[in-house]
Structure formats: C-alpha cells, structure tokens
CSV table of C-alpha atoms in Angstrom, one decimal:
chain,number,residue,atom,x,y,z
B,1,MET,CA,-19.8,29.9,9.8
B,2,SER,CA,-22.1,27.5,8.0
B,3,ILE,CA,-20.9,25.2,5.3
B,4,LEU,CA,-23.7,24.6,2.8
B,5,LEU,CA,-23.8,21.4,0.6
B,6,PRO,CA,-26.7,21.9,-1.7
B,7,THR,CA,-28.1,18.9,-3.5
B,8,ASN,CA,-29.7,20.8,-6.4
B,9,LEU,CA,-26.9,23.0,-7.6
B,10,PRO,CA,-28.0,26.4,-9.1
B,11,GLN,CA,-26.2,28.0,-11.9
B,12,TYR,CA,-25.1,31.6,-11.1
B,13,PRO,CA,-25.0,34.1,-13.9
B,14,SER,CA,-21.8,36.0,-14.8
B,15,PRO,CA,-21.6,39.3,-12.8
B,16,SER,CA,-21.9,41.2,-16.1
B,17,LEU,CA,-25.5,39.9,-16.4
B,18,SER,CA,-28.5,40.8,-14.3
B,19,LEU,CA,-28.1,40.0,-10.6
B,20,SER,CA,-31.7,40.6,-9.5
B,21,THR,CA,-32.9,36.9,-9.3
B,22,PRO,CA,-32.2,35.2,-6.0
B,23,LEU,CA,-30.0,32.2,-6.7
B,24,LEU,CA,-28.9,30.8,-3.4
B,25,SER,CA,-30.9,30.5,-0.2
B,26,PRO,CA,-29.2,32.4,2.6
B,27,SER,CA,-28.2,30.7,5.8
B,28,PRO,CA,-30.4,31.9,8.6
B,29,HIS,CA,-27.9,31.1,11.4
B,30,THR,CA,-24.7,33.1,10.8
B,31,ALA,CA,-23.3,36.1,9.1
B,32,PHE,CA,-20.9,34.0,7.2
B,33,SER,CA,-22.2,31.8,4.4
B,34,PHE,CA,-19.7,29.6,2.6
B,35,SER,CA,-20.9,27.0,0.2
B,36,PHE,CA,-19.0,24.3,-1.8
B,37,LEU,CA,-20.4,23.7,-5.2
B,38,PRO,CA,-18.9,20.6,-6.9
B,39,THR,CA,-18.6,21.0,-10.7
B,40,ARG,CA,-19.1,17.3,-11.3
B,41,ARG,CA,-19.5,14.0,-9.5
B,42,LYS,CA,-16.5,12.0,-8.7
B,43,CYS,CA,-16.0,8.3,-8.1
B,44,LEU,CA,-14.0,7.5,-5.1
B,45,ARG,CA,-11.9,4.4,-4.6
B,46,PHE,CA,-11.0,3.5,-1.1
B,47,VAL,CA,-7.4,2.3,-1.0
B,48,THR,CA,-7.2,1.4,2.6
B,49,SER,CA,-9.7,1.7,5.5
B,50,SER,CA,-7.1,3.6,7.6
B,51,VAL,CA,-6.5,6.3,4.9
B,52,ALA,CA,-10.3,6.6,4.3
B,53,SER,CA,-11.0,7.0,8.0
B,54,VAL,CA,-8.3,9.7,8.4
B,55,GLN,CA,-9.6,11.6,5.5
B,56,SER,CA,-13.1,11.6,7.0
B,57,ALA,CA,-11.7,12.7,10.4
B,58,VAL,CA,-9.7,15.5,8.9
B,59,ALA,CA,-12.7,16.7,7.0
B,60,ASN,CA,-14.6,16.9,10.3
B,61,GLY,CA,-11.7,18.6,12.0
B,62,SER,CA,-11.2,15.7,14.4
B,63,ALA,CA,-8.3,13.8,13.0
B,64,PRO,CA,-6.9,11.4,15.6
B,65,ALA,CA,-3.2,11.1,16.5
B,66,ALA,CA,-1.2,8.8,14.3
B,67,VAL,CA,-1.0,5.2,15.3
B,68,VAL,CA,2.5,3.9,15.3
B,69,VAL,CA,2.4,0.6,13.5
B,70,GLU,CA,5.2,-1.9,14.5
B,71,ARG,CA,7.8,-2.1,11.8
B,72,ASP,CA,11.6,-1.9,11.6
B,73,GLN,CA,11.9,0.6,8.7
B,74,ILE,CA,11.5,4.4,8.9
B,75,ARG,CA,9.3,5.5,6.0
B,76,LEU,CA,10.0,8.7,4.1
B,77,GLY,CA,7.3,9.9,1.7
B,78,LEU,CA,8.4,11.8,-1.5
B,79,PRO,CA,6.2,13.2,-4.3
B,80,SER,CA,5.8,10.7,-7.0
B,81,LYS,CA,5.5,13.0,-10.0
B,82,GLY,CA,6.3,16.4,-11.4
B,83,ARG,CA,8.9,19.1,-10.6
B,84,MET,CA,8.5,18.6,-6.8
B,85,ALA,CA,9.5,15.0,-7.2
B,86,ALA,CA,12.6,15.7,-9.2
B,87,ASP,CA,13.7,18.6,-7.0
B,88,ALA,CA,13.2,16.5,-3.8
B,89,ILE,CA,15.5,13.7,-5.2
B,90,ASP,CA,18.0,16.3,-6.4
B,91,LEU,CA,18.2,17.9,-3.0
B,92,LEU,CA,18.7,14.5,-1.2
B,93,LYS,CA,21.4,13.8,-3.8
B,94,ASP,CA,23.2,17.1,-3.1
B,95,CYS,CA,23.2,16.0,0.6
B,96,GLN,CA,24.8,12.7,-0.4
B,97,LEU,CA,21.6,10.8,0.2
B,98,PHE,CA,21.0,8.8,-3.0
B,99,VAL,CA,17.5,7.4,-3.7
B,100,LYS,CA,17.9,4.0,-5.4
B,101,GLN,CA,14.8,2.9,-7.3
B,102,VAL,CA,15.3,-0.5,-9.0
B,103,ASN,CA,12.3,0.0,-11.3
B,104,PRO,CA,10.8,3.5,-12.1
B,105,ARG,CA,7.4,1.9,-11.9
B,106,GLN,CA,7.9,0.9,-8.3
B,107,TYR,CA,6.6,3.1,-5.5
B,108,VAL,CA,9.2,2.1,-3.0
B,109,ALA,CA,13.0,2.8,-3.0
B,110,GLN,CA,16.0,2.7,-0.7
B,111,ILE,CA,18.6,5.2,0.5
B,112,PRO,CA,21.8,3.2,1.0
B,113,GLN,CA,23.3,5.9,3.3
B,114,LEU,CA,20.2,5.4,5.6
B,115,PRO,CA,19.9,1.6,5.8
B,116,ASN,CA,16.9,1.7,8.1
B,117,THR,CA,14.9,4.0,5.8
B,118,GLU,CA,12.5,3.3,3.0
B,119,VAL,CA,11.3,5.8,0.4
B,120,TRP,CA,7.7,5.7,-0.6
B,121,PHE,CA,6.6,7.7,-3.7
B,122,GLN,CA,3.1,9.1,-3.1
B,123,ARG,CA,0.9,12.0,-4.2
B,124,PRO,CA,1.7,15.0,-2.0
B,125,LYS,CA,-1.7,15.1,-0.4
B,126,ASP,CA,-1.5,11.4,0.3
B,127,ILE,CA,1.9,11.9,2.0
B,128,VAL,CA,0.1,14.2,4.5
B,129,ARG,CA,-2.8,11.8,5.0
B,130,LYS,CA,-0.4,8.8,5.6
B,131,LEU,CA,1.6,10.8,8.1
B,132,LEU,CA,-1.6,11.3,10.0
B,133,SER,CA,-2.6,7.6,9.6
B,134,GLY,CA,0.8,6.4,10.8
B,135,ASP,CA,1.7,4.8,7.4
B,136,LEU,CA,4.6,7.3,6.9
B,137,ASP,CA,7.0,8.8,9.4
B,138,LEU,CA,8.6,11.6,7.4
B,139,GLY,CA,7.7,13.4,4.2
B,140,ILE,CA,8.7,16.2,1.8
B,141,VAL,CA,5.7,18.3,0.6
B,142,GLY,CA,4.8,21.9,-0.2
B,143,LEU,CA,3.6,24.0,2.8
B,144,ASP,CA,0.4,24.6,0.9
B,145,THR,CA,-0.4,20.9,0.7
B,146,LEU,CA,0.6,20.4,4.3
B,147,SER,CA,-1.7,23.3,5.4
B,148,GLU,CA,-4.6,22.2,3.3
B,149,TYR,CA,-4.7,18.5,4.2
B,150,GLY,CA,-3.0,18.6,7.6
B,151,GLN,CA,-5.4,21.4,8.8
B,152,GLY,CA,-3.3,22.3,11.8
B,153,ASN,CA,-3.2,18.7,13.2
B,154,GLU,CA,-0.8,18.8,16.2
B,155,ASP,CA,0.8,15.4,15.2
B,156,LEU,CA,2.4,17.0,12.2
B,157,ILE,CA,5.6,18.8,13.0
B,158,ILE,CA,7.7,20.8,10.5
B,159,VAL,CA,11.3,19.7,10.8
B,160,HIS,CA,12.7,22.1,8.2
B,161,GLU,CA,10.5,24.9,6.8
B,162,ALA,CA,12.7,26.1,3.9
B,163,LEU,CA,14.1,23.5,1.5
B,164,ASN,CA,14.6,26.1,-1.2
B,165,PHE,CA,12.5,24.6,-3.9
B,166,GLY,CA,8.8,24.6,-4.9
B,167,ASP,CA,8.5,28.3,-4.2
B,168,CYS,CA,5.0,29.7,-4.9
B,169,HIS,CA,2.1,31.4,-3.1
B,170,LEU,CA,-1.6,30.7,-2.7
B,171,SER,CA,-3.4,33.8,-4.0
B,172,ILE,CA,-6.8,35.1,-5.0
B,173,ALA,CA,-7.0,36.3,-8.6
B,174,ILE,CA,-9.8,38.2,-10.4
B,175,PRO,CA,-10.4,39.3,-14.0
B,176,ASN,CA,-8.7,42.5,-15.1
B,177,TYR,CA,-11.7,43.5,-17.1
B,178,GLY,CA,-15.5,44.2,-16.7
B,179,ILE,CA,-16.7,45.0,-13.2
B,180,PHE,CA,-13.3,44.0,-11.8
B,181,GLU,CA,-11.2,46.4,-13.9
B,182,ASN,CA,-10.7,48.9,-11.1
B,183,ILE,CA,-10.7,46.5,-8.2
B,184,ASN,CA,-7.1,46.1,-6.9
B,185,SER,CA,-7.4,45.0,-3.3
B,186,LEU,CA,-9.2,42.4,-1.2
B,187,LYS,CA,-11.0,45.2,0.7
B,188,GLU,CA,-12.3,46.6,-2.6
B,189,LEU,CA,-13.4,43.1,-3.7
B,190,ALA,CA,-15.3,42.5,-0.5
B,191,GLU,CA,-17.0,45.9,-0.7
B,192,MET,CA,-18.4,45.4,-4.2
B,193,PRO,CA,-22.2,45.9,-4.0
B,194,GLN,CA,-22.9,42.9,-6.3
B,195,TRP,CA,-22.3,40.4,-3.5
B,196,SER,CA,-25.1,39.3,-1.2
B,197,GLU,CA,-26.5,36.2,0.5
B,198,GLU,CA,-28.6,35.6,-2.6
B,199,ARG,CA,-25.7,36.3,-5.0
B,200,PRO,CA,-22.3,35.5,-3.3
B,201,LEU,CA,-18.9,36.0,-4.7
B,202,ARG,CA,-18.1,32.7,-6.5
B,203,VAL,CA,-14.5,31.4,-6.0
B,204,ALA,CA,-13.2,28.3,-7.8
B,205,THR,CA,-10.4,26.5,-5.9
B,206,GLY,CA,-8.9,23.2,-4.9
B,207,PHE,CA,-8.2,24.7,-1.4
B,208,THR,CA,-11.5,24.2,0.3
B,209,TYR,CA,-10.0,24.3,3.8
B,210,LEU,CA,-7.6,27.3,3.5
B,211,GLY,CA,-10.0,29.3,1.3
B,212,PRO,CA,-13.0,29.6,3.7
B,213,LYS,CA,-10.6,30.0,6.7
B,214,PHE,CA,-8.9,33.0,5.0
B,215,MET,CA,-12.2,34.6,4.1
B,216,GLU,CA,-13.6,34.3,7.6
B,217,LYS,CA,-10.3,35.6,9.1
B,218,ASN,CA,-10.6,38.7,6.9
B,219,GLY,CA,-14.3,39.2,7.7
B,220,ILE,CA,-15.5,38.7,4.1
B,221,LYS,CA,-19.1,37.6,3.8
B,222,HIS,CA,-21.2,36.1,1.1
B,223,VAL,CA,-18.7,33.7,-0.6
B,224,ALA,CA,-19.4,30.5,-2.4
B,225,PHE,CA,-16.5,28.1,-3.1
B,226,SER,CA,-16.7,25.6,-5.9
B,227,THR,CA,-14.2,22.7,-6.4
B,228,ALA,CA,-12.8,22.3,-9.9
B,229,ASP,CA,-10.3,20.1,-11.6
B,230,GLY,CA,-7.8,21.3,-14.2
B,231,ALA,CA,-7.0,24.8,-15.2
B,232,LEU,CA,-8.8,27.1,-12.8
B,233,GLU,CA,-7.8,30.2,-14.9
B,234,ALA,CA,-10.5,29.4,-17.4
B,235,ALA,CA,-13.3,29.5,-14.8
B,236,PRO,CA,-14.0,33.3,-14.7
B,237,ALA,CA,-14.0,33.6,-18.6
B,238,MET,CA,-16.5,30.7,-18.8
B,239,GLY,CA,-18.8,32.5,-16.3
B,240,ILE,CA,-18.7,29.7,-13.7
B,241,ALA,CA,-16.7,31.7,-11.1
B,242,ASP,CA,-15.9,35.3,-10.3
B,243,ALA,CA,-12.5,34.7,-8.9
B,244,ILE,CA,-10.1,31.8,-8.4
B,245,LEU,CA,-7.9,30.8,-5.4
B,246,ASP,CA,-4.8,29.0,-6.8
B,247,LEU,CA,-1.1,28.6,-6.5
B,248,VAL,CA,1.0,31.2,-8.3
B,249,SER,CA,4.6,31.0,-9.2
B,250,SER,CA,5.6,33.5,-11.9
B,251,GLY,CA,2.1,34.9,-12.6
B,252,THR,CA,2.5,34.4,-16.3
B,253,THR,CA,-0.4,32.0,-16.6
B,254,LEU,CA,-2.7,34.5,-14.8
B,255,LYS,CA,-1.7,37.3,-17.2
B,256,GLU,CA,-2.2,35.2,-20.3
B,257,ASN,CA,-5.7,34.5,-19.1
B,258,ASN,CA,-6.5,38.1,-18.3
B,259,LEU,CA,-6.4,37.6,-14.5
B,260,LYS,CA,-4.7,39.7,-11.8
B,261,GLU,CA,-3.7,39.3,-8.2
B,262,ILE,CA,-4.9,41.8,-5.7
B,263,GLU,CA,-3.4,43.5,-2.7
B,264,GLY,CA,-4.1,41.5,0.5
B,265,GLY,CA,-5.1,38.5,-1.5
B,266,VAL,CA,-2.1,36.2,-0.7
B,267,VAL,CA,-3.3,33.4,1.6
B,268,LEU,CA,0.0,31.6,2.0
B,269,GLU,CA,3.6,31.7,1.0
B,270,SER,CA,4.8,28.2,0.2
B,271,GLN,CA,7.8,26.1,-0.5
B,272,ALA,CA,8.9,22.6,0.1
B,273,VAL,CA,9.2,21.5,3.8
B,274,LEU,CA,10.3,18.4,5.7
B,275,VAL,CA,7.5,17.3,7.9
B,276,ALA,CA,7.3,14.4,10.4
B,277,SER,CA,4.8,12.6,12.6
B,278,ARG,CA,5.3,13.7,16.2
B,279,ARG,CA,4.2,10.3,17.4
B,280,ALA,CA,6.7,8.5,15.1
B,281,LEU,CA,9.6,10.7,16.3
B,282,THR,CA,8.9,9.9,20.0
B,283,ASP,CA,7.7,6.3,19.7
B,284,ARG,CA,9.4,4.7,16.7
B,285,LYS,CA,12.9,3.2,17.4
B,286,GLY,CA,15.5,5.0,15.3
B,287,ALA,CA,13.2,7.6,13.9
B,288,LEU,CA,14.7,10.5,15.8
B,289,ASN,CA,18.3,9.5,14.9
B,290,THR,CA,17.4,9.3,11.3
B,291,VAL,CA,15.8,12.7,11.3
B,292,HIS,CA,18.9,14.1,13.0
B,293,GLU,CA,21.2,12.8,10.3
B,294,ILE,CA,18.9,14.0,7.5
B,295,LEU,CA,18.6,17.4,9.2
B,296,GLU,CA,22.3,17.8,9.6
B,297,ARG,CA,22.9,17.0,6.0
B,298,LEU,CA,20.2,19.4,4.8
B,299,GLU,CA,21.3,22.3,7.0
B,300,ALA,CA,24.9,21.9,6.0
B,301,HIS,CA,24.1,21.9,2.3
B,302,LEU,CA,21.5,24.6,2.3
B,303,LYS,CA,23.7,26.9,4.3
B,304,ALA,CA,26.5,26.5,1.8
B,305,ASP,CA,24.2,26.9,-1.2
B,306,GLY,CA,25.3,30.1,-3.0
B,307,GLN,CA,28.4,30.6,-0.9
B,308,PHE,CA,32.0,30.7,-2.2
B,309,THR,CA,35.4,30.3,-0.6
B,310,VAL,CA,37.8,33.0,-1.7
B,311,VAL,CA,41.6,32.5,-1.0
B,312,ALA,CA,44.3,35.1,-1.6
B,313,ASN,CA,47.9,35.8,-0.7
B,314,MET,CA,48.9,39.2,0.7
B,315,ARG,CA,52.2,40.7,1.8
B,316,GLY,CA,52.4,42.0,5.3
B,317,ASN,CA,54.6,42.4,8.4
B,318,SER,CA,52.2,40.6,10.7
B,319,ALA,CA,48.8,38.8,10.7
B,320,GLN,CA,47.4,41.8,12.6
B,321,GLU,CA,48.5,44.3,10.0
B,322,VAL,CA,47.0,42.1,7.2
B,323,ALA,CA,43.7,41.7,9.2
B,324,ASP,CA,43.4,45.5,9.6
B,325,ARG,CA,43.8,46.0,5.9
B,326,VAL,CA,41.3,43.3,5.0
B,327,LEU,CA,38.7,44.4,7.5
B,328,SER,CA,38.9,47.9,6.2
B,329,GLN,CA,36.8,46.7,3.3
B,330,PRO,CA,33.1,46.2,3.9
B,331,SER,CA,32.7,42.9,1.9
B,332,LEU,CA,35.6,41.0,3.4
B,333,SER,CA,34.4,40.0,6.8
B,334,GLY,CA,33.0,36.7,5.6
B,335,LEU,CA,30.7,34.5,7.7
B,336,GLN,CA,32.7,35.0,10.9
B,337,GLY,CA,35.6,37.2,9.8
B,338,PRO,CA,38.5,36.3,7.6
B,339,THR,CA,40.9,33.5,8.4
B,340,ILE,CA,44.5,34.7,8.2
B,341,SER,CA,47.5,32.3,8.3
B,342,PRO,CA,51.2,32.7,7.5
B,343,VAL,CA,52.7,31.4,4.2
B,344,TYR,CA,56.2,30.1,4.9
B,345,CYS,CA,58.9,30.5,2.3
B,346,LYS,CA,62.5,29.4,2.3
B,347,GLN,CA,65.1,31.9,1.0
B,348,ASP,CA,68.8,31.5,1.2
B,349,GLY,CA,68.4,28.5,3.5
B,350,LYS,CA,66.2,30.4,5.9
B,351,VAL,CA,62.5,30.1,6.5
B,352,SER,CA,60.7,33.4,6.4
B,353,ILE,CA,57.1,34.8,6.3
B,354,ASP,CA,56.6,37.3,3.6
B,355,TYR,CA,53.0,36.5,2.7
B,356,TYR,CA,49.8,35.7,4.6
B,357,ALA,CA,46.9,33.6,3.2
B,358,ILE,CA,43.4,35.1,3.6
B,359,VAL,CA,40.4,32.8,3.5
B,360,ILE,CA,36.8,34.2,3.5
B,361,CYS,CA,33.4,32.9,2.6
B,362,VAL,CA,31.1,35.2,0.6
B,363,PRO,CA,27.7,34.9,-1.1
B,364,LYS,CA,27.6,34.7,-4.8
B,365,LYS,CA,26.0,38.2,-5.2
B,366,ALA,CA,29.0,39.7,-3.4
B,367,LEU,CA,31.7,37.6,-5.0
B,368,TYR,CA,33.1,39.9,-7.7
B,369,GLU,CA,33.0,43.0,-5.3
B,370,SER,CA,34.9,41.0,-2.7
B,371,VAL,CA,37.5,39.9,-5.2
B,372,LYS,CA,38.0,43.6,-6.3
B,373,GLN,CA,38.3,44.7,-2.7
B,374,LEU,CA,40.9,42.0,-1.9
B,375,ARG,CA,43.0,43.0,-4.8
B,376,ALA,CA,42.7,46.7,-3.8
B,377,VAL,CA,44.3,46.0,-0.5
B,378,GLY,CA,47.1,43.9,-1.9
B,379,GLY,CA,45.6,40.5,-2.5
B,380,SER,CA,47.1,38.4,-5.3
B,381,GLY,CA,46.6,34.9,-6.7
B,382,VAL,CA,42.9,34.9,-5.8
B,383,LEU,CA,41.3,31.5,-5.9
B,384,VAL,CA,37.5,31.0,-5.9
B,385,SER,CA,35.6,27.7,-5.3
B,386,PRO,CA,32.0,27.0,-4.4
B,387,LEU,CA,31.2,25.6,-1.0
B,388,THR,CA,29.4,22.3,-0.7
B,389,TYR,CA,28.6,22.1,3.0
B,390,ILE,CA,28.9,24.3,6.1
B,391,PHE,CA,28.5,22.2,9.3
B,392,ASP,CA,27.8,24.2,12.4
B,393,GLU,CA,28.8,23.1,15.9
B,394,GLU,CA,25.2,22.1,16.3
B,395,THR,CA,22.3,22.1,13.8
B,396,PRO,CA,20.0,25.0,14.9
B,397,ARG,CA,16.8,23.3,13.8
B,398,TRP,CA,17.7,20.2,15.8
B,399,GLY,CA,17.6,22.0,19.1
B,400,GLN,CA,14.3,23.6,18.0
B,401,LEU,CA,12.9,20.2,17.2
B,402,LEU,CA,13.8,18.7,20.5
B,403,ARG,CA,12.2,21.6,22.3
B,404,ASN,CA,9.0,21.1,20.2
B,405,LEU,CA,9.0,17.5,21.2
B,406,LYS,CA,9.7,18.4,24.8
B,407,LEU,CA,12.8,16.2,24.9
C-alpha cells in the first residue's frame, strides 16, 4: 500500500459530473492507492518535545515503549470536555471515587479515596499520546480514539473494555441519492465502475489510520482519504467527498443530511475503556495496586448496574419445599439461585417458623415478571431495591490483567 501526499492538490468533480478527465496520478508500485488530501493548512504548536516525538513515531508506525519518569503520583487521564468527560466523572462517582477539582479551569485534580493518584484532564487523543510518552499511567477514552492514535502499540493495555458509556460505532456513510441510491453494501460500493486509479473513491474522515487499514483489509482499491474538520456530513453534498467515515451514535444526523450506512461498512464498535501503560503497571511503584482498586470498584458497580434485589415472605413447611416452589418459576433463579432463610415468629410463648424469606437478584427487564411469579407461588410483602455493588470473590478482569502482564 502506498500513501500519497500530493503537494498540488487536485479538485475532484462530484460523481454526478463527467469522470473522463484523469485527476490523480496512479501509484505504479502497488494495487492499493490511498492518498490523504488535507482540506486546509494547519498550524501546529509543539507542547512538549516528548509528545511531539511520540506523535511522529506513531505516525511512522514505530512508537517506542513508554519511558517511566520518576515520580510518586499515579496519573489518570480523563477527557477534559464534552459528554465523555461528564460520564467518566459520573462513573467514578458511582464507584465512590470522587474527583475533586478546586478550580474548573485547572487541568489537574485529586481523588481523595486514592491519595497517590492525580487526575489530569486532557483531550482524548492526547491521553493516548501521553500514555505512550510516559506522562500518564492510566486513562479513560473511547476505543475508537485508542485504536486510531494508539495504532496497536503493545505498551497500551486495556484494563476494562466496557465502561457502559460513550457507545457509538465508526462507520462508512454514503448519500442516499444519485449514483448511490441503490448502493446498500460495502461490496456494491467497491464494485461501482466509477472508481479507478485516476478517479478514486473520495472519503472524508478524521480516522486516517483506521480508514486505510479497513479498506486494505477488505480488498478495496482506488480510495483517496481527505482529512476534514467540523461536520463531515456536509462533505458529500458540497461535492468534496463521495463518502464519509465517522462516528455514529443514533444515526439521526446522517438521516438529516441524506446519508445512509451500508452493510459491511462498520469499522469499529466503540465505547469508553480503561487503558493503562504496560510499562507503568510493571515499573511504577503503586500503579498496579491502584489499578486493582479502581478495577474492583468498577467491576462491582457495573455488574450491579440494572440489577434489583427482590425480597418476599412465603409460607412453607421447610426451606426445601419453598425452594422447590420458587425454582418452578423460570425467572426466580436469580444470579446464583434464590437465598431462602427462616423467619422466626413467637406465638403463645413459643418460637416457630411459619414463613421463609426469599431473596433473589433480577435484572430490571425481568423485574415485574419476577414479582408476578413470586406472588403466584405464595410470596407476599414483596420488597424491591436497586443494587449498588456486587463484589465477586475475585475480580475476573484482574486475573486477566495479571496474565497479560505475565505476572
């Protein structure tokens, strides 16, 4: 695959116009020809030499392992703005990890429950870059950002892959009119006769690593990628692109701009993930213990999310009899089967057992059906309360992390 960086950028016509004039010189070396066509010049400001060097190395596919700088604090990177930032802070709060920011304009904060940890607010892509440079140890970002800017670097290790927010997918979208009206799959798009080395399919995107990689993986030839800022959805209508590759949540924005997704066009399913520097986990004092605590809190909260405790009293001659009646109903097995315990009553000066208490955990979607079934087998005084945490004997992802680290 050759990456072409032309100095004199040609303007391609819209596919509805004549396609007879050669507009891009083909690459004589390979069958795949991807080009990146910047829409405008950008001024770059180098913040630190370390970040700049890592960016350059990542772009060349040769990013070095992170350098562990001597410091006492573990650094956690969080998104600085937007919905992802708010959701990340809310998740930590739900795990009883409170981010204390003295001044909203400051980019550093503390978590009192983790006294050896600093929070640094950064742009998501800078979180990934600074994990690679060793300036951060942990971070919460979208999988799309991690994949685009991390580019498979082995020093980046995903600690938790499903934080249950930031859900979206990276997808190709094309117009629903003109020559694309009857195109409904990636295969059909690739086989359109309009595309050639002289007139490639033009894709506007901010994902200039994942985009070409996806096209090459699917054997799609003759593609030119252009980078664009702002709303990519306008690019096809303006005639500066044939398709876009962008993040999609509900799909409403695509529909409002007369665009559609196509079968086979999803590049990546994404949500927020907790990622760490492998080098920091193995070399920085206290990093692994901090990750263990964060992971245990996250796992316990996320496992309990959407789960409810249901308690009911039921008459019976024995716990076994009550258990048989409860387990005859399909929704009453709970996470590990019902917990059944005697309810002691005092009558005429004697202690007796007339009732048994049943405790089960059920998901929200099965809550009402479970209550109905409990009542059907004799349950009464049904109490329902949401679960906050479910702590396992050992956090499953902790064992996986240790195996990944070869510890």
